[in-house]
């Protein structure tokens, strides 16, 4: 257990913010499988753009379990402060600031991880946002701009001085994008140099790796991104291993099917039929990856255009798998 401000976070596993992935339905499912904390997809600090459907759906949702954590991205301190205030007014309980995303759209406006090269601006943004709201403000960073200017420790100190409540660190620099392997030495240095909770992120894809990274870095928690796609039960598996040292068996087809059907139903509800059907295809592809007959099923699934058709196809597929599994047992 660790704390962010006055919020006690019950498990040491956090779902990473992922634009286009960690929407409300996925966050809820990951919480049910044991994620201690989830973060919304980033929302622009430009509140003038919040009327778009995309932004509207990323704003805080009253029915989301507490603490509701919303990530904002931008580079203008006053705009960021205003976005933080507006999110709190709408129900956000923790504000997370994105200085970790290398995406072009964010970096073109010198936001996300591009800010790491400008330490005075980082300090200005963090101080201004922390002053603007009476909820905890957290920060997500990479280890620096480039491997030769890895200023993660300096940024972490700036963050702590500004009153940031917790820090997530992805063990790559901005220049590395997603290439190479994440490194955890810089995260360990950040933990050693600061007092606030540090959450380790990058390439953590198994219970054993989570344990190793926590031991190596001294971080209070691990943050999981891509490995959770189509695998929300990874949180349960990691929590169990960290608590007991035992590996849980993989979920059986029946449980995978139940989770996926619930997920797809929630996507239909959240986005409406048209968008929901399209967004479901991406998630279903991840779940089916590596399952028997998964490629063909995904191919067929992608041609379906109705909610009920999608659910029926998945029900049939998982019924067949479950029957097969029971006959083989
Ligand atoms: C599709 C995708 C979208 C992402 N969107 C965001 C985002 O909105 N905000 C952010 O801070 N990081 C974002 N990230 C970075 C992740 O939060 C995380 O730091 C990164 O994926 C490394 O963790 P992993 O190896 O567990 O995936 C995104 C990553 C992916 C793959």
Short mmCIF file of C-alpha atoms and ligand atoms in Angstrom, two decimals:
data_model
loop_
_atom_site.label_atom_id
_atom_site.label_comp_id
_atom_site.label_asym_id
_atom_site.label_seq_id
_atom_site.Cartn_x
_atom_site.Cartn_y
_atom_site.Cartn_z
CA UNK A 1 0.00 0.00 0.00
CA UNK A 2 1.21 3.54 -0.70
CA UNK A 3 -0.24 7.00 -0.44
CA UNK A 4 -0.83 9.83 -2.86
CA UNK A 5 -1.78 12.80 -0.74
CA UNK A 6 -4.51 11.52 1.54
CA UNK A 7 -5.45 8.64 -0.80
CA UNK A 8 -4.32 5.18 0.24
CA UNK A 9 -3.64 3.06 -2.81
CA UNK A 10 -4.45 -0.54 -1.98
CA UNK A 11 -2.13 -2.36 -4.37
CA UNK A 12 1.28 -1.58 -5.88
CA UNK A 13 0.16 -1.92 -9.49
CA UNK A 14 -0.90 1.08 -11.58
CA UNK A 15 -2.40 1.12 -15.06
CA UNK A 16 -0.34 3.49 -17.26
CA UNK A 17 -2.21 6.23 -19.10
CA UNK A 18 -2.49 5.24 -22.76
CA UNK A 19 -4.29 7.50 -25.21
CA UNK A 20 -6.82 5.49 -27.19
CA UNK A 21 -6.64 2.56 -24.76
CA UNK A 22 -7.21 3.47 -21.10
CA UNK A 23 -10.72 4.78 -21.44
CA UNK A 24 -13.32 4.40 -18.68
CA UNK A 25 -14.38 0.81 -19.61
CA UNK A 26 -10.79 -0.46 -19.60
CA UNK A 27 -9.88 1.40 -16.43
CA UNK A 28 -12.87 -0.08 -14.62
CA UNK A 29 -11.98 -3.59 -15.73
CA UNK A 30 -8.35 -3.19 -14.62
CA UNK A 31 -9.52 -1.93 -11.22
CA UNK A 32 -11.71 -5.00 -10.86
CA UNK A 33 -8.66 -7.15 -11.55
CA UNK A 34 -6.68 -5.38 -8.83
CA UNK A 35 -5.05 -2.28 -10.33
CA UNK A 36 -4.54 0.02 -7.35
CA UNK A 37 -4.76 3.11 -9.49
CA UNK A 38 -5.67 3.99 -13.04
CA UNK A 39 -5.05 7.19 -14.98
CA UNK A 40 -7.22 8.67 -17.71
CA UNK A 41 -5.93 9.13 -21.24
CA UNK A 42 -4.27 12.52 -21.49
CA UNK A 43 -6.51 15.46 -22.10
CA UNK A 44 -5.24 18.68 -23.65
CA UNK A 45 -4.79 21.66 -21.32
CA UNK A 46 -6.60 23.75 -23.93
CA UNK A 47 -10.09 23.76 -22.45
CA UNK A 48 -11.35 25.37 -25.69
CA UNK A 49 -11.01 21.91 -27.26
CA UNK A 50 -12.93 20.03 -24.59
CA UNK A 51 -16.23 20.24 -26.44
CA UNK A 52 -15.03 17.61 -28.96
CA UNK A 53 -16.42 14.15 -28.47
CA UNK A 54 -12.91 12.76 -27.93
CA UNK A 55 -12.07 15.17 -25.12
CA UNK A 56 -15.52 15.03 -23.54
CA UNK A 57 -15.21 11.27 -23.08
CA UNK A 58 -11.79 11.72 -21.44
CA UNK A 59 -13.03 14.11 -18.75
CA UNK A 60 -13.68 12.73 -15.24
CA UNK A 61 -16.63 10.40 -14.84
CA UNK A 62 -18.73 10.47 -11.71
CA UNK A 63 -19.20 6.69 -11.77
CA UNK A 64 -15.46 5.93 -11.73
CA UNK A 65 -14.08 4.52 -8.50
CA UNK A 66 -12.05 6.85 -6.30
CA UNK A 67 -9.44 8.22 -6.63
CA UNK A 68 -10.30 9.58 -10.06
CA UNK A 69 -7.00 10.55 -11.65
CA UNK A 70 -6.97 12.67 -14.79
CA UNK A 71 -3.89 13.39 -16.88
CA UNK A 72 -3.39 16.78 -18.52
CA UNK A 73 -0.91 17.67 -21.27
CA UNK A 74 0.29 21.09 -22.32
CA UNK A 75 3.11 23.57 -21.91
CA UNK A 76 1.61 26.85 -20.77
CA UNK A 77 1.60 27.04 -16.95
CA UNK A 78 -1.59 29.11 -16.69
CA UNK A 79 -3.44 26.93 -19.20
CA UNK A 80 -2.32 23.83 -17.33
CA UNK A 81 -3.48 25.35 -14.04
CA UNK A 82 -6.82 26.24 -15.54
CA UNK A 83 -7.22 22.73 -16.98
CA UNK A 84 -6.39 21.26 -13.57
CA UNK A 85 -8.97 23.49 -11.85
CA UNK A 86 -11.65 22.60 -14.41
CA UNK A 87 -10.95 18.89 -14.03
CA UNK A 88 -11.21 19.15 -10.25
CA UNK A 89 -14.49 21.02 -10.65
CA UNK A 90 -15.70 18.13 -12.82
CA UNK A 91 -14.72 15.52 -10.23
CA UNK A 92 -11.00 14.73 -10.65
CA UNK A 93 -9.40 13.79 -7.33
CA UNK A 94 -5.78 13.61 -8.51
CA UNK A 95 -4.27 15.61 -11.38
CA UNK A 96 -1.44 13.96 -13.30
CA UNK A 97 0.84 16.03 -15.53
CA UNK A 98 2.15 14.42 -18.69
CA UNK A 99 5.86 14.94 -19.27
CA UNK A 100 6.39 11.43 -20.50
CA UNK A 101 4.68 11.16 -23.85
CA UNK A 102 6.84 11.38 -26.98
CA UNK A 103 3.85 11.51 -29.34
CA UNK A 104 4.35 14.02 -32.16
CA UNK A 105 1.06 15.76 -31.60
CA UNK A 106 2.04 16.54 -28.02
CA UNK A 107 5.70 17.29 -28.67
CA UNK A 108 5.05 19.60 -31.63
CA UNK A 109 3.60 21.96 -29.09
CA UNK A 110 6.62 21.29 -26.83
CA UNK A 111 4.51 19.43 -24.34
CA UNK A 112 4.85 15.89 -22.97
CA UNK A 113 8.44 14.69 -22.68
CA UNK A 114 9.78 17.59 -24.78
CA UNK A 115 9.40 19.74 -21.65
CA UNK A 116 12.12 17.77 -19.86
CA UNK A 117 14.78 19.76 -21.73
CA UNK A 118 13.53 22.99 -20.17
CA UNK A 119 13.91 22.68 -16.39
CA UNK A 120 12.81 26.27 -15.53
CA UNK A 121 9.59 25.74 -17.50
CA UNK A 122 9.03 22.39 -15.77
CA UNK A 123 9.36 24.13 -12.39
CA UNK A 124 6.99 26.90 -13.47
CA UNK A 125 4.32 24.46 -14.70
CA UNK A 126 4.51 22.26 -11.61
CA UNK A 127 4.44 25.14 -9.13
CA UNK A 128 1.56 26.85 -10.94
CA UNK A 129 -0.57 23.71 -11.14
CA UNK A 130 0.11 22.68 -7.53
CA UNK A 131 -0.91 26.17 -6.36
CA UNK A 132 -4.06 26.12 -8.47
CA UNK A 133 -5.78 23.06 -6.97
CA UNK A 134 -6.37 21.58 -3.56
CA UNK A 135 -5.98 17.96 -4.71
CA UNK A 136 -2.73 15.99 -5.09
CA UNK A 137 -0.82 16.68 -8.30
CA UNK A 138 1.39 13.91 -9.69
CA UNK A 139 3.87 13.90 -12.56
CA UNK A 140 4.81 11.35 -15.20
CA UNK A 141 8.21 11.64 -16.87
CA UNK A 142 10.78 9.79 -18.90
CA UNK A 143 14.37 9.61 -17.62
CA UNK A 144 15.39 12.65 -19.70
CA UNK A 145 15.48 14.03 -23.22
CA UNK A 146 18.30 11.93 -24.64
CA UNK A 147 20.63 9.25 -23.25
CA UNK A 148 23.39 11.90 -23.02
CA UNK A 149 21.18 14.33 -21.11
CA UNK A 150 19.39 12.09 -18.65
CA UNK A 151 18.17 14.73 -16.21
CA UNK A 152 15.52 12.57 -14.51
CA UNK A 153 17.03 13.11 -11.07
CA UNK A 154 17.10 16.91 -11.49
CA UNK A 155 13.49 16.89 -12.71
CA UNK A 156 12.44 14.68 -9.78
CA UNK A 157 14.02 17.13 -7.31
CA UNK A 158 12.23 20.03 -9.01
CA UNK A 159 9.00 18.06 -8.74
CA UNK A 160 9.44 17.29 -5.07
CA UNK A 161 10.28 20.94 -4.30
CA UNK A 162 7.16 22.04 -6.19
CA UNK A 163 4.93 19.87 -4.01
CA UNK A 164 4.26 17.05 -6.45
CA UNK A 165 2.67 14.14 -4.55
CA UNK A 166 4.06 11.20 -6.55
CA UNK A 167 6.18 10.59 -9.64
CA UNK A 168 5.92 7.93 -12.35
CA UNK A 169 9.06 7.31 -14.37
CA UNK A 170 9.26 5.48 -17.68
CA UNK A 171 12.80 4.09 -17.95
CA UNK A 172 13.53 5.50 -21.38
CA UNK A 173 14.49 8.96 -22.64
CA UNK A 174 12.33 10.93 -25.00
CA UNK A 175 14.76 10.24 -27.87
CA UNK A 176 14.52 6.48 -27.25
CA UNK A 177 10.78 6.51 -28.05
CA UNK A 178 9.93 2.84 -27.47
CA UNK A 179 13.24 1.47 -28.82
CA UNK A 180 15.65 -0.68 -26.84
CA UNK A 181 14.98 -1.93 -23.35
CA UNK A 182 13.85 0.26 -20.48
CA UNK A 183 16.57 0.86 -17.86
CA UNK A 184 15.87 1.08 -14.17
CA UNK A 185 19.14 2.51 -12.78
CA UNK A 186 17.95 6.08 -13.28
CA UNK A 187 14.68 5.21 -11.52
CA UNK A 188 16.72 3.81 -8.60
CA UNK A 189 18.74 7.06 -8.51
CA UNK A 190 15.52 9.08 -8.44
CA UNK A 191 14.15 6.99 -5.57
CA UNK A 192 17.40 7.48 -3.64
CA UNK A 193 17.39 11.25 -4.25
CA UNK A 194 13.78 11.94 -3.20
CA UNK A 195 11.26 11.19 -0.46
CA UNK A 196 7.98 11.10 -2.39
CA UNK A 197 6.43 7.89 -3.83
CA UNK A 198 8.06 6.88 -7.12
CA UNK A 199 6.33 4.48 -9.50
CA UNK A 200 8.50 2.51 -11.94
CA UNK A 201 7.37 2.08 -15.53
CA UNK A 202 8.62 0.52 -18.75
CA UNK A 203 8.64 -3.04 -20.12
CA UNK A 204 7.23 -4.61 -16.96
CA UNK A 205 5.39 -7.59 -18.38
CA UNK A 206 5.30 -10.34 -15.75
CA UNK A 207 4.99 -10.85 -12.01
CA UNK A 208 8.68 -11.78 -11.78
CA UNK A 209 9.75 -8.67 -13.66
CA UNK A 210 7.56 -6.49 -11.46
CA UNK A 211 9.22 -7.90 -8.34
CA UNK A 212 12.69 -7.48 -9.81
CA UNK A 213 12.08 -3.87 -10.83
CA UNK A 214 10.62 -2.99 -7.43
CA UNK A 215 13.64 -4.53 -5.71
CA UNK A 216 16.12 -2.92 -8.06
CA UNK A 217 14.63 0.57 -7.87
CA UNK A 218 12.99 0.78 -4.44
CA UNK A 219 9.86 2.13 -6.17
CA UNK A 220 6.59 1.85 -4.22
CA UNK A 221 4.68 0.51 -7.21
CA UNK A 222 4.95 -0.56 -10.82
CA UNK A 223 3.03 0.97 -13.71
CA UNK A 224 1.92 -1.28 -16.56
CA UNK A 225 1.05 -0.13 -20.04
CA UNK A 226 1.21 -2.30 -23.13
CA UNK A 227 1.29 -5.58 -21.23
CA UNK A 228 -2.20 -4.86 -19.85
CA UNK A 229 -3.69 -4.53 -23.34
CA UNK A 230 -6.00 -7.53 -23.70
CA UNK A 231 -4.70 -8.81 -20.35
CA UNK A 232 -6.39 -6.90 -17.51
CA UNK A 233 -5.87 -9.87 -15.15
CA UNK A 234 -2.11 -9.11 -15.14
CA UNK A 235 -2.79 -6.85 -12.13
CA UNK A 236 -4.20 -9.75 -10.11
CA UNK A 237 -1.28 -11.95 -11.12
CA UNK A 238 1.35 -9.37 -10.14
CA UNK A 239 -0.38 -8.41 -6.87
CA UNK A 240 -0.60 -12.06 -5.89
CA UNK A 241 3.03 -12.77 -6.70
CA UNK A 242 4.27 -9.69 -4.85
CA UNK A 243 2.22 -10.62 -1.79
CA UNK A 244 2.87 -14.38 -1.72
CA UNK A 245 5.74 -15.26 -4.05
CA UNK A 246 3.39 -17.71 -5.83
CA UNK A 247 2.45 -17.55 -9.48
CA UNK A 248 -1.27 -17.76 -10.22
CA UNK A 249 -2.32 -19.91 -13.17
CA UNK A 250 -3.38 -18.06 -16.31
CA UNK A 251 -7.14 -17.41 -16.46
CA UNK A 252 -9.11 -20.13 -18.26
CA UNK A 253 -11.07 -19.51 -21.46
CA UNK A 254 -14.29 -19.04 -19.53
CA UNK A 255 -12.85 -16.22 -17.43
CA UNK A 256 -11.19 -14.57 -20.43
CA UNK A 257 -14.49 -14.75 -22.29
CA UNK A 258 -16.42 -13.24 -19.38
CA UNK A 259 -13.95 -10.36 -19.05
CA UNK A 260 -13.92 -9.67 -22.79
CA UNK A 261 -17.71 -9.75 -23.13
CA UNK A 262 -18.05 -7.33 -20.24
CA UNK A 263 -15.35 -5.11 -21.73
CA UNK A 264 -16.94 -5.02 -25.18
CA UNK A 265 -20.40 -4.38 -23.73
CA UNK A 266 -19.01 -1.47 -21.72
CA UNK A 267 -17.30 -0.03 -24.82
CA UNK A 268 -20.61 -0.12 -26.72
CA UNK A 269 -22.28 1.67 -23.86
CA UNK A 270 -19.53 4.26 -23.34
CA UNK A 271 -19.00 5.24 -26.98
CA UNK A 272 -22.39 4.40 -28.48
CA UNK A 273 -22.95 1.82 -31.21
CA UNK A 274 -20.95 3.34 -34.07
CA UNK A 275 -17.73 4.22 -32.22
CA UNK A 276 -18.09 1.41 -29.72
CA UNK A 277 -18.08 -1.28 -32.42
CA UNK A 278 -14.94 0.18 -33.98
CA UNK A 279 -13.03 0.66 -30.74
CA UNK A 280 -13.95 -2.86 -29.62
CA UNK A 281 -12.06 -4.33 -32.61
CA UNK A 282 -8.70 -3.10 -31.32
CA UNK A 283 -9.22 -4.53 -27.83
CA UNK A 284 -10.64 -7.81 -29.09
CA UNK A 285 -7.57 -8.25 -31.30
CA UNK A 286 -5.34 -7.99 -28.23
CA UNK A 287 -7.37 -10.51 -26.23
CA UNK A 288 -7.46 -13.02 -29.10
CA UNK A 289 -3.74 -12.80 -29.70
CA UNK A 290 -2.31 -16.27 -29.08
CA UNK A 291 -5.68 -17.96 -28.40
CA UNK A 292 -6.70 -21.02 -30.48
CA UNK A 293 -8.10 -19.93 -33.83
CA UNK A 294 -7.57 -16.33 -32.65
CA UNK A 295 -6.33 -14.92 -35.98
CA UNK A 296 -9.29 -16.20 -37.98
CA UNK A 297 -11.75 -15.10 -35.29
CA UNK A 298 -10.23 -11.61 -35.21
CA UNK A 299 -10.43 -11.40 -38.98
CA UNK A 300 -14.13 -12.36 -38.95
CA UNK A 301 -14.84 -10.11 -35.97
CA UNK A 302 -13.40 -7.08 -37.75
CA UNK A 303 -16.01 -7.34 -40.48
CA UNK A 304 -18.94 -7.13 -38.03
CA UNK A 305 -20.74 -3.81 -37.75
CA UNK A 306 -23.33 -4.36 -35.03
CA UNK A 307 -23.03 -4.52 -31.24
CA UNK A 308 -25.21 -7.62 -30.89
CA UNK A 309 -23.35 -9.38 -33.73
CA UNK A 310 -20.03 -8.68 -32.00
CA UNK A 311 -21.23 -9.99 -28.65
CA UNK A 312 -22.82 -13.08 -30.20
CA UNK A 313 -19.65 -13.94 -32.14
CA UNK A 314 -17.55 -13.67 -29.00
CA UNK A 315 -20.04 -15.72 -26.96
CA UNK A 316 -19.96 -18.50 -29.59
CA UNK A 317 -16.18 -18.43 -29.83
CA UNK A 318 -15.62 -18.69 -26.09
CA UNK A 319 -18.36 -21.33 -25.68
CA UNK A 320 -16.55 -23.47 -28.26
CA UNK A 321 -13.20 -22.96 -26.52
CA UNK A 322 -14.67 -23.73 -23.09
CA UNK A 323 -16.39 -26.90 -24.33
CA UNK A 324 -13.18 -28.02 -25.97
CA UNK A 325 -11.21 -27.31 -22.79
CA UNK A 326 -13.72 -29.24 -20.67
CA UNK A 327 -13.68 -32.23 -23.04
CA UNK A 328 -9.88 -32.27 -22.97
CA UNK A 329 -9.76 -32.11 -19.15
C1 LIG B 1 -0.81 3.49 -27.16
C2 LIG B 1 -0.07 4.25 -26.10
C3 LIG B 1 -0.58 5.47 -25.65
C4 LIG B 1 0.07 6.18 -24.65
N1 LIG B 1 -0.48 7.35 -24.18
C5 LIG B 1 0.09 7.99 -23.13
C6 LIG B 1 -0.54 9.10 -22.54
O1 LIG B 1 -1.64 9.53 -22.93
N2 LIG B 1 0.09 9.71 -21.49
C7 LIG B 1 1.30 9.27 -21.02
O2 LIG B 1 1.84 9.85 -20.07
N3 LIG B 1 1.91 8.19 -21.55
C8 LIG B 1 1.33 7.54 -22.58
N4 LIG B 1 1.90 6.40 -23.07
C9 LIG B 1 3.10 5.84 -22.40
C10 LIG B 1 2.71 4.80 -21.33
O3 LIG B 1 2.00 5.41 -20.28
C11 LIG B 1 3.94 4.10 -20.73
O4 LIG B 1 4.76 5.07 -20.14
C12 LIG B 1 4.74 3.35 -21.80
O5 LIG B 1 3.89 2.59 -22.64
C13 LIG B 1 5.80 2.42 -21.17
O6 LIG B 1 5.19 1.45 -20.36
P1 LIG B 1 4.97 -0.08 -20.87
O7 LIG B 1 6.32 -0.59 -21.31
O8 LIG B 1 4.43 -0.79 -19.67
O9 LIG B 1 4.02 -0.04 -22.03
C14 LIG B 1 1.29 5.68 -24.09
C15 LIG B 1 1.78 4.45 -24.55
C16 LIG B 1 1.13 3.74 -25.53
C17 LIG B 1 1.69 2.41 -25.98
#
